[in-house]
Tab-separated table of C-alpha atoms (C1' of nucleotides) in Angstrom:
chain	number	residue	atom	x	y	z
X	1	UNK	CA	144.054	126.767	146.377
X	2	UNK	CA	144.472	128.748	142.716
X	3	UNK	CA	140.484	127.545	142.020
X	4	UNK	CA	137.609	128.363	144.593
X	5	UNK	CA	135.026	126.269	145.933
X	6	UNK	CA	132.658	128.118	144.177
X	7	UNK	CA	134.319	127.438	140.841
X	8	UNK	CA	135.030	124.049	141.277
X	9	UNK	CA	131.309	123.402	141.853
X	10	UNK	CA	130.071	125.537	138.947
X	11	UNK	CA	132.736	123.476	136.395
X	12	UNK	CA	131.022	120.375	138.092
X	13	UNK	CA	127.290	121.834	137.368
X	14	UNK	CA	126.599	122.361	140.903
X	15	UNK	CA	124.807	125.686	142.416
X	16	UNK	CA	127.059	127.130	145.150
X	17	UNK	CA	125.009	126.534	148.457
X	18	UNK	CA	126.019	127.313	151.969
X	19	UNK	CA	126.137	123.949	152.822
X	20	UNK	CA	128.143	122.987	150.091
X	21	UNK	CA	130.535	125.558	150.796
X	22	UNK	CA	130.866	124.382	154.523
X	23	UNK	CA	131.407	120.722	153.398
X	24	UNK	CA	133.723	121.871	151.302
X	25	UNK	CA	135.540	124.140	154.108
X	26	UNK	CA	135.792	120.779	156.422
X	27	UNK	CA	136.871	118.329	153.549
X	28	UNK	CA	139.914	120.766	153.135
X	29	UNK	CA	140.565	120.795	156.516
X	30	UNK	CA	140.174	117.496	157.718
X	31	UNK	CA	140.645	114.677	155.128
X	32	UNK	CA	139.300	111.365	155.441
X	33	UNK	CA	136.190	112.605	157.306
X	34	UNK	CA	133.028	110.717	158.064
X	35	UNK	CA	129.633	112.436	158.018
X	36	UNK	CA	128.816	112.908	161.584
X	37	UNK	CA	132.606	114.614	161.907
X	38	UNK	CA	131.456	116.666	159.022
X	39	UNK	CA	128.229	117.264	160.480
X	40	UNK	CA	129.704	118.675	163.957
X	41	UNK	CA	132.392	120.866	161.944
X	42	UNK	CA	130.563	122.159	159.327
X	43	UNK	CA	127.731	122.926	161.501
X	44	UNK	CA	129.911	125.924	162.802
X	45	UNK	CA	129.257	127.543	159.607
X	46	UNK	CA	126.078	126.778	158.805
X	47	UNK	CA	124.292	125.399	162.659
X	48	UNK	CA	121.084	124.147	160.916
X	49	UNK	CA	122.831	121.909	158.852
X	50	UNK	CA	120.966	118.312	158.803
X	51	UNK	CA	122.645	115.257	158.069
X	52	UNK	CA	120.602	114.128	155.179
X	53	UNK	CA	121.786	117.772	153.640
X	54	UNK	CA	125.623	116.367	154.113
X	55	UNK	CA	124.532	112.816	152.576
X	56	UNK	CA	122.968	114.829	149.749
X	57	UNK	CA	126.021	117.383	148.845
X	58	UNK	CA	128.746	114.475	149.650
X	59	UNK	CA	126.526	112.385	146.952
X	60	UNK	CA	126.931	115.593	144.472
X	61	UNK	CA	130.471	116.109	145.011
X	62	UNK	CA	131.155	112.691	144.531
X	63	UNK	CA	128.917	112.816	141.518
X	64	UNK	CA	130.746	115.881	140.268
X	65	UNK	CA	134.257	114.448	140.876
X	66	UNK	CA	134.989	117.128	143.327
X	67	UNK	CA	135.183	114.260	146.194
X	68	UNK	CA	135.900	110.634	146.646
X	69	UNK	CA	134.133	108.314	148.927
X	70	UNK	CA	136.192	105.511	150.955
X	71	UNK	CA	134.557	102.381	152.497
X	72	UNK	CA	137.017	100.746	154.700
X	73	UNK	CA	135.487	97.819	156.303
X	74	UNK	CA	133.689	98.372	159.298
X	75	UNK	CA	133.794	101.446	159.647
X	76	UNK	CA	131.395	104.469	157.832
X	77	UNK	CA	132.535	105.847	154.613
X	78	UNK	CA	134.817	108.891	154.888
X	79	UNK	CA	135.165	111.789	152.121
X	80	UNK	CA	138.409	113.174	150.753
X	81	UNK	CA	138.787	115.826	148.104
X	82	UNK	CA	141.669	114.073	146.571
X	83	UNK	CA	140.631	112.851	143.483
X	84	UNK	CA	141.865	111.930	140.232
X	85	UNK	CA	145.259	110.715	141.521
X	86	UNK	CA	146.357	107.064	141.814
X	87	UNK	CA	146.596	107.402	145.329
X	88	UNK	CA	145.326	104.708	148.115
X	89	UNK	CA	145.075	104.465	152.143
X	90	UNK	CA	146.744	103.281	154.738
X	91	UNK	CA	143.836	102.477	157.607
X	92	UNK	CA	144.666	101.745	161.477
X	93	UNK	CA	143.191	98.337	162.550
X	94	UNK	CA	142.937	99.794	166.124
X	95	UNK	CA	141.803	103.670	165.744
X	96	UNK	CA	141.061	103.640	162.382
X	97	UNK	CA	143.270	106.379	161.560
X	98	UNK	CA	143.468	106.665	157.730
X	99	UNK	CA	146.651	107.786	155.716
X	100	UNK	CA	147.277	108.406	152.369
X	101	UNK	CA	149.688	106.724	149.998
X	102	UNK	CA	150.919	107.040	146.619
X	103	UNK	CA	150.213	104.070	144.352
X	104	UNK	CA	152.419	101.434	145.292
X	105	UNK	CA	154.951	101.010	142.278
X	106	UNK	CA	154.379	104.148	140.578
X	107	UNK	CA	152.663	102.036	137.416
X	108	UNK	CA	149.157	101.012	137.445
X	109	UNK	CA	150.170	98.230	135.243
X	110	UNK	CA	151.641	96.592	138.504
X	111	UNK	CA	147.748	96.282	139.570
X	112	UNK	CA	146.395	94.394	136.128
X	113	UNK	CA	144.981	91.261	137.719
X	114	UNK	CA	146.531	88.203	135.704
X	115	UNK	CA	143.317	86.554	134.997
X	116	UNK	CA	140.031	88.557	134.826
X	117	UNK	CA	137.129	86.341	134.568
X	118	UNK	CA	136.070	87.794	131.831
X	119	UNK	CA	135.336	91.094	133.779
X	120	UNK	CA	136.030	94.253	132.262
X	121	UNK	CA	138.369	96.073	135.313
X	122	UNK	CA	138.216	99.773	135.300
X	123	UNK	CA	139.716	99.933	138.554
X	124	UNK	CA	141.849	98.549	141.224
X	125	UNK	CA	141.065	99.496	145.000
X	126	UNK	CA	143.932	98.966	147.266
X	127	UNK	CA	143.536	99.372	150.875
X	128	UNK	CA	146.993	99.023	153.575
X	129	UNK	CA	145.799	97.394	156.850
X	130	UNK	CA	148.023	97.924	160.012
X	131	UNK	CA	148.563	99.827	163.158
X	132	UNK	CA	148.920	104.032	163.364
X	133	UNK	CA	152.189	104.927	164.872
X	134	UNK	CA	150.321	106.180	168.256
X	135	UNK	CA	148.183	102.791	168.358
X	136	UNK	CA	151.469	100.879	167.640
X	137	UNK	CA	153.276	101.752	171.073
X	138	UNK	CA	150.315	102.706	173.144
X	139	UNK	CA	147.423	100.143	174.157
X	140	UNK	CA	144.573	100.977	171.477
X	141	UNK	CA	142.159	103.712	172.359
X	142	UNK	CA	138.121	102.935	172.840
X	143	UNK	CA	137.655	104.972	170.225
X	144	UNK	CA	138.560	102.002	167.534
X	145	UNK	CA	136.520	101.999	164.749
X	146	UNK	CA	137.613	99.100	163.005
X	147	UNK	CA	136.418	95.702	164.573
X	148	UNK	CA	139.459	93.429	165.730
X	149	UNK	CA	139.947	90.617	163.146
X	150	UNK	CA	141.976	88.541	162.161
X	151	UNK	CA	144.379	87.568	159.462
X	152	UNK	CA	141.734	88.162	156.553
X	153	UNK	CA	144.340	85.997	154.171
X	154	UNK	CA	145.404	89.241	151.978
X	155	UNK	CA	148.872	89.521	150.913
X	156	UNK	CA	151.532	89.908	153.579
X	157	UNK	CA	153.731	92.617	153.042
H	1	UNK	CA	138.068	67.523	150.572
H	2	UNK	CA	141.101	65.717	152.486
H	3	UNK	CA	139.992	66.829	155.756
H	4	UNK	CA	136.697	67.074	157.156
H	5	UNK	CA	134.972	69.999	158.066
H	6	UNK	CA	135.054	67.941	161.932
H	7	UNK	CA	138.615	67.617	161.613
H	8	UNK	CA	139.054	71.401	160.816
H	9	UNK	CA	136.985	72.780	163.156
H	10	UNK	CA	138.450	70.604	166.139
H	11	UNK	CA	142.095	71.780	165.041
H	12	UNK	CA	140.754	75.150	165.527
H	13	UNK	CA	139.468	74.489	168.977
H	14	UNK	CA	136.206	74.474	167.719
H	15	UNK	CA	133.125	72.206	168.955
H	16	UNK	CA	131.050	70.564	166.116
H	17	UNK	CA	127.502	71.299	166.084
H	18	UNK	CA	124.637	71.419	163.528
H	19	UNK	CA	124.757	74.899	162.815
H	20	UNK	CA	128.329	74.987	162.027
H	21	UNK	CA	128.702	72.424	159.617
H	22	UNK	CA	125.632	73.307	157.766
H	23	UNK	CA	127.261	76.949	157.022
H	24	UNK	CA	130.789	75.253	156.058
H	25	UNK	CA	128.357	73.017	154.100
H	26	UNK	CA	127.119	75.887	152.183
H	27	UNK	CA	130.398	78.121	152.037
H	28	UNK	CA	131.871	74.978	150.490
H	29	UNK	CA	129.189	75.412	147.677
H	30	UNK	CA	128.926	79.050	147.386
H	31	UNK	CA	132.024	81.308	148.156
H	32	UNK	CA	131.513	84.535	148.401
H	33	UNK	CA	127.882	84.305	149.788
H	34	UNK	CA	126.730	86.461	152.599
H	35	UNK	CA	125.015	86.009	155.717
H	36	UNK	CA	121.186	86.045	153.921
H	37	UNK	CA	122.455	83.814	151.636
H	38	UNK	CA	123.684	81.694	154.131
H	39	UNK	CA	121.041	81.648	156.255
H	40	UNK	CA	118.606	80.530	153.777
H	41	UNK	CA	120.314	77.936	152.609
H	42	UNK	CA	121.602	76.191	155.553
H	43	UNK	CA	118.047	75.841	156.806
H	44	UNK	CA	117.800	73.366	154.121
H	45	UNK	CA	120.321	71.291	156.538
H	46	UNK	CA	119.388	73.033	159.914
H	47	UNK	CA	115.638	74.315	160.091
H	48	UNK	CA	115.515	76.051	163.082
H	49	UNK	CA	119.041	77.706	162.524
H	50	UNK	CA	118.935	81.801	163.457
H	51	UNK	CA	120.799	84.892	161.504
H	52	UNK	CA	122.281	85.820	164.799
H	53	UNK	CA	123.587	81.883	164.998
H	54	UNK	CA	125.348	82.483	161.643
H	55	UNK	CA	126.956	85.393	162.755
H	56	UNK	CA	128.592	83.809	165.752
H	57	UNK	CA	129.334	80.652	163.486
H	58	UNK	CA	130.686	82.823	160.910
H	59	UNK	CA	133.285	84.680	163.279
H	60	UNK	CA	134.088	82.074	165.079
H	61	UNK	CA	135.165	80.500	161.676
H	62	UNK	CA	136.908	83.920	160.392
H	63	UNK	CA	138.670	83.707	164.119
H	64	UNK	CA	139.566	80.341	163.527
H	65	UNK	CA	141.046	80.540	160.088
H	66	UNK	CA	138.697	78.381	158.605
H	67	UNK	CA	136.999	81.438	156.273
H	68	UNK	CA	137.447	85.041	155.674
H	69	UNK	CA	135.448	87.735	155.506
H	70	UNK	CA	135.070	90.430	152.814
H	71	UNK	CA	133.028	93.405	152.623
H	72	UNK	CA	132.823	95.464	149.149
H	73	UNK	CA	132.233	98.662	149.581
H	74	UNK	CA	128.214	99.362	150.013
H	75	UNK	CA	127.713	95.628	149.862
H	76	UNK	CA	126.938	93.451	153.416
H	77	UNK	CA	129.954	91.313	153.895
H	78	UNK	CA	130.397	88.024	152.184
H	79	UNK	CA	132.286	84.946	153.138
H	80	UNK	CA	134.772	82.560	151.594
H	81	UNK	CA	136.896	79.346	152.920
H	82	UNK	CA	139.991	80.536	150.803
H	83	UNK	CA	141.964	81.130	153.101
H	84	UNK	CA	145.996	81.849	153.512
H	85	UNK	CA	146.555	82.078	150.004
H	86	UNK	CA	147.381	85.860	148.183
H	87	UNK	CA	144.351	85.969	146.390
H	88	UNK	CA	142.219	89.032	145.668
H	89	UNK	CA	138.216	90.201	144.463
H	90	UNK	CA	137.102	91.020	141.441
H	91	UNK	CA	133.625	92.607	142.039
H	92	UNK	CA	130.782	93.534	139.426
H	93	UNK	CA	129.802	97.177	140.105
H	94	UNK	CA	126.427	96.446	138.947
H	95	UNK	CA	125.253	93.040	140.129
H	96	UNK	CA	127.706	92.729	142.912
H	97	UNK	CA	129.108	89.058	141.210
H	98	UNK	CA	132.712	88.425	142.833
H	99	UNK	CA	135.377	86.455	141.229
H	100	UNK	CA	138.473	85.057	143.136
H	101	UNK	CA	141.858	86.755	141.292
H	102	UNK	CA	145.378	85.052	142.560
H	103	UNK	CA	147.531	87.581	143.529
H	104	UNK	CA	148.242	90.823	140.780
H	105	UNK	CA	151.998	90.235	139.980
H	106	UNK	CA	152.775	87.077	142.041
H	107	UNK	CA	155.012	88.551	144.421
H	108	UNK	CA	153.443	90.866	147.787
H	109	UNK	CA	156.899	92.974	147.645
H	110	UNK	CA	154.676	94.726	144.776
H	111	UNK	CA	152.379	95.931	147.088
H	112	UNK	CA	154.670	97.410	149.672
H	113	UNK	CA	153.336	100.917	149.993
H	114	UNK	CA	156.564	103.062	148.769
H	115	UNK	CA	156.349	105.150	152.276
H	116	UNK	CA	154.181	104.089	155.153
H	117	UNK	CA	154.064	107.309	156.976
H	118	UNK	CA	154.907	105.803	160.329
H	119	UNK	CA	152.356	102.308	160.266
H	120	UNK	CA	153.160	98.872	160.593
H	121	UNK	CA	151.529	97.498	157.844
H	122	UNK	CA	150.126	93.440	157.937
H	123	UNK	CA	148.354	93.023	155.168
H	124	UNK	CA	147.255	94.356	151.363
H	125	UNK	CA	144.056	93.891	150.503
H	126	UNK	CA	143.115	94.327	146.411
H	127	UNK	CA	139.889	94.997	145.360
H	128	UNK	CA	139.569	95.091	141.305
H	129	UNK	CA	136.279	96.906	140.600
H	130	UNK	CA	134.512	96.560	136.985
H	131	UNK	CA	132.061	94.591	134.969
H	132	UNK	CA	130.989	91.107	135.246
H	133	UNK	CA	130.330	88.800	131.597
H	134	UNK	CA	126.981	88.738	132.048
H	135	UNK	CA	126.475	92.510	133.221
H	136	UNK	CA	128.648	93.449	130.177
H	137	UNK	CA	126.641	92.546	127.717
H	138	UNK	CA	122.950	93.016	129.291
H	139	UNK	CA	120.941	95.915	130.634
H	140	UNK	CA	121.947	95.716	135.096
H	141	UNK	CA	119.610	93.629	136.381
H	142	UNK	CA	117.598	94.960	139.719
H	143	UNK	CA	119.608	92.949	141.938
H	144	UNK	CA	122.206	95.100	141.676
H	145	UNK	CA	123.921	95.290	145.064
H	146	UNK	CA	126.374	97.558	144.854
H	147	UNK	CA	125.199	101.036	144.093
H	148	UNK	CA	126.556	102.754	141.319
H	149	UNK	CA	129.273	105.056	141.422
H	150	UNK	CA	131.252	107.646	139.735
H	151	UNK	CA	134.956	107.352	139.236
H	152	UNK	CA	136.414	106.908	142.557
H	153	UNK	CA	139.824	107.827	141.708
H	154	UNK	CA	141.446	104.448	141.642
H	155	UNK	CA	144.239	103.072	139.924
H	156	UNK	CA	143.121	102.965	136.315
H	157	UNK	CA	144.008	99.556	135.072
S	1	DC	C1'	126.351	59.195	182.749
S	2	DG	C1'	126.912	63.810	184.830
S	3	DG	C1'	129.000	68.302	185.084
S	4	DT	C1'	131.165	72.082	182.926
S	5	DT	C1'	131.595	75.026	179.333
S	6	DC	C1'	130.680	76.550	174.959
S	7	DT	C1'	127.140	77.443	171.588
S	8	DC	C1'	122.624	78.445	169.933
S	9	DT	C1'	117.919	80.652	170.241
S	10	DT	C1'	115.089	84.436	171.102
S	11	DG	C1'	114.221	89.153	171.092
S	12	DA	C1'	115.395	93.902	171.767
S	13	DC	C1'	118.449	97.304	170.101
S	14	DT	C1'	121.960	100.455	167.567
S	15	DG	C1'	123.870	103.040	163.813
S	16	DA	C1'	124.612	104.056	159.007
S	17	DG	C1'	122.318	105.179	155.336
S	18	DT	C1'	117.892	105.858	152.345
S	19	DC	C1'	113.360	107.667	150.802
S	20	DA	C1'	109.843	111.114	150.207
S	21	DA	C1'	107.280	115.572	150.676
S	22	DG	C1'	107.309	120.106	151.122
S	23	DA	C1'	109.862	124.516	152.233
S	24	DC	C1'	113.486	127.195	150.637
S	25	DA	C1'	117.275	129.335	148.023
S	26	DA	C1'	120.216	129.926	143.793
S	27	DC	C1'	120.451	131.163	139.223
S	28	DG	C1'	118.835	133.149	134.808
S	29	DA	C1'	115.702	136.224	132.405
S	30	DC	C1'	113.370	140.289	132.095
C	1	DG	C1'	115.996	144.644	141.233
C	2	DT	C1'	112.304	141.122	141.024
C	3	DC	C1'	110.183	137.030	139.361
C	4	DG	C1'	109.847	132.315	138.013
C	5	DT	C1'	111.995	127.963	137.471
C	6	DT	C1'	114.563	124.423	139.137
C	7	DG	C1'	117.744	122.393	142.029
C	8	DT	C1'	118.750	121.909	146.969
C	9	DC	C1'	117.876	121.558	151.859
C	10	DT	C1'	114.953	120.378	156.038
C	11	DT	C1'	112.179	117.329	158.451
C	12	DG	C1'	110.813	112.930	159.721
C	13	DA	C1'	109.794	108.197	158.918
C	14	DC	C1'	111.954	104.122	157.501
C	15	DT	C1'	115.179	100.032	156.068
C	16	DC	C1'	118.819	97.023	156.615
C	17	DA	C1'	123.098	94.985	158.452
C	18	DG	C1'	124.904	93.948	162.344
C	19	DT	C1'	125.283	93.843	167.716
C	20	DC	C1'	124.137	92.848	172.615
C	21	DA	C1'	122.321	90.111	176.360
C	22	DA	C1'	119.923	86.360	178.879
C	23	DG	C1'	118.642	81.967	179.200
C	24	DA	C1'	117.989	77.264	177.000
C	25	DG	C1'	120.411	73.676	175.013
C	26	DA	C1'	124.162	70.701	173.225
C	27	DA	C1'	129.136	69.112	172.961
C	28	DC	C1'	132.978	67.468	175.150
C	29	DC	C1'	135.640	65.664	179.210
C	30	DG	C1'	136.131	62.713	182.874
DNA sequence: CGGTTCTCTTGACTGAGTCAAGACAACGAC
DNA sequence: GTCGTTGTCTTGACTCAGTCAAGAGAACCG
């Protein structure tokens, strides 16, 4: 890491906090987190922690570009500190496992939708549905996050 | 409409009731609407028809193949009876409008994720994030229901 | 028409996330 | 160092989408 957490939130505006710090600290370590896993991790450096503190300093790192927030469906929105790369996610149907990719032809250009509605597109979300390699030979742990479905008509790969 | 909503429902294994065709009724004149939505307006065919009765309608139409679900990102999940064909969202960060978008570049080989990092990948699904016409050109209206957010470090189109 | 089975209605509940008020801590100035 | 300002965190109540469960009711089969 050449820039600290402390400088990284200063460049975004932010005032370095301790619970900032510990989000940080956990983002780094585990990527892809939800809140409550950051909750219980970063809680080990700072045990009064309150979830409404994470929801407030995942909204200003977000906010400060220092962290992206992913929605896969069904499931609560996990935090990354990846940002600014054309990067998407591969997400486990049965554990809900999430992976990262690199975009999928190298040029964004393969992602310009041929007919826009008139919309103005500033960007193109692209989310990998499938199985983990441990859910993929083993029968699928309680611990799924993502609700069965079905074929949800996307493209088959 | 070739076949009717009877006929599709029985080829899924599906009985016929009220409740059921009144929210194919209503999907057929509003994709993309969500369960509110469809609540509301089906009682226009269906009185005494419950939320919780469009929900099991809903997936047992999503498990049938006769719709498919989608849920933007901070938005509750919307329904559509395109189904089985590559198409893909366009969604309106600020009044949460979505527009149908046939697949980016025609073939799914484009979206084969260049390394898959061990999953079994079944489907690609596309979101295209931006502006609708109408938002474009006017001050966001309040019934905004996706919440604005910051660069989320997409592939810039 | 009658029985079986699936579906709908009713109502309580969960879980993620939001809102608001006041206490507290970080930063800048002196 | 300390003081004041301002941004941030804590606490707690709340909203909203969606789920679960039990019993009433309707669709389909014979």
């Amino acid at each position: 890491m050449e820039t600290t957490w402390e400088d990284q939130l200063r460049t975004a505006g932010l005032r370095v906090t301790r619970p900032r710090r510990a989000v940080l600290q956990v983002l780094a370590e585990r990527p892809h987190a939800d809140v409550d896993t950051i909750v219980t991790a970063a809680r080990v450096l700072h045990p009064s922690l309150s979830p409404q503190a994470v929801y407030g300093v995942l909204e200003a790192l977000v906010a400060g570009g220092l962290a992206r927030r992913i929605e896969p469906a069904g499931a609560p929105a996990l935090f990354e500190l990846r940002v600014g790369d054309n990067h998407h996610h591969l997400v486990c149907r049965s554990c809900g496992a999430v992976a990262d990719v690199d975009c999928a032809v190298g040029a964004a250009g393969c992602l310009t939708p041929s007919d826009t509605a008139g919309f103005v597109v500033d960007e193109a979300e692209v989310v990998f549905w499938g199985l983990c390699p441990a859910c993929r030979v083993q029968t699928p742990p309680e611990t799924a996050r993502v609700p069965e479905h079905h074929d949800r008509g996307g493209v088959r790969a």
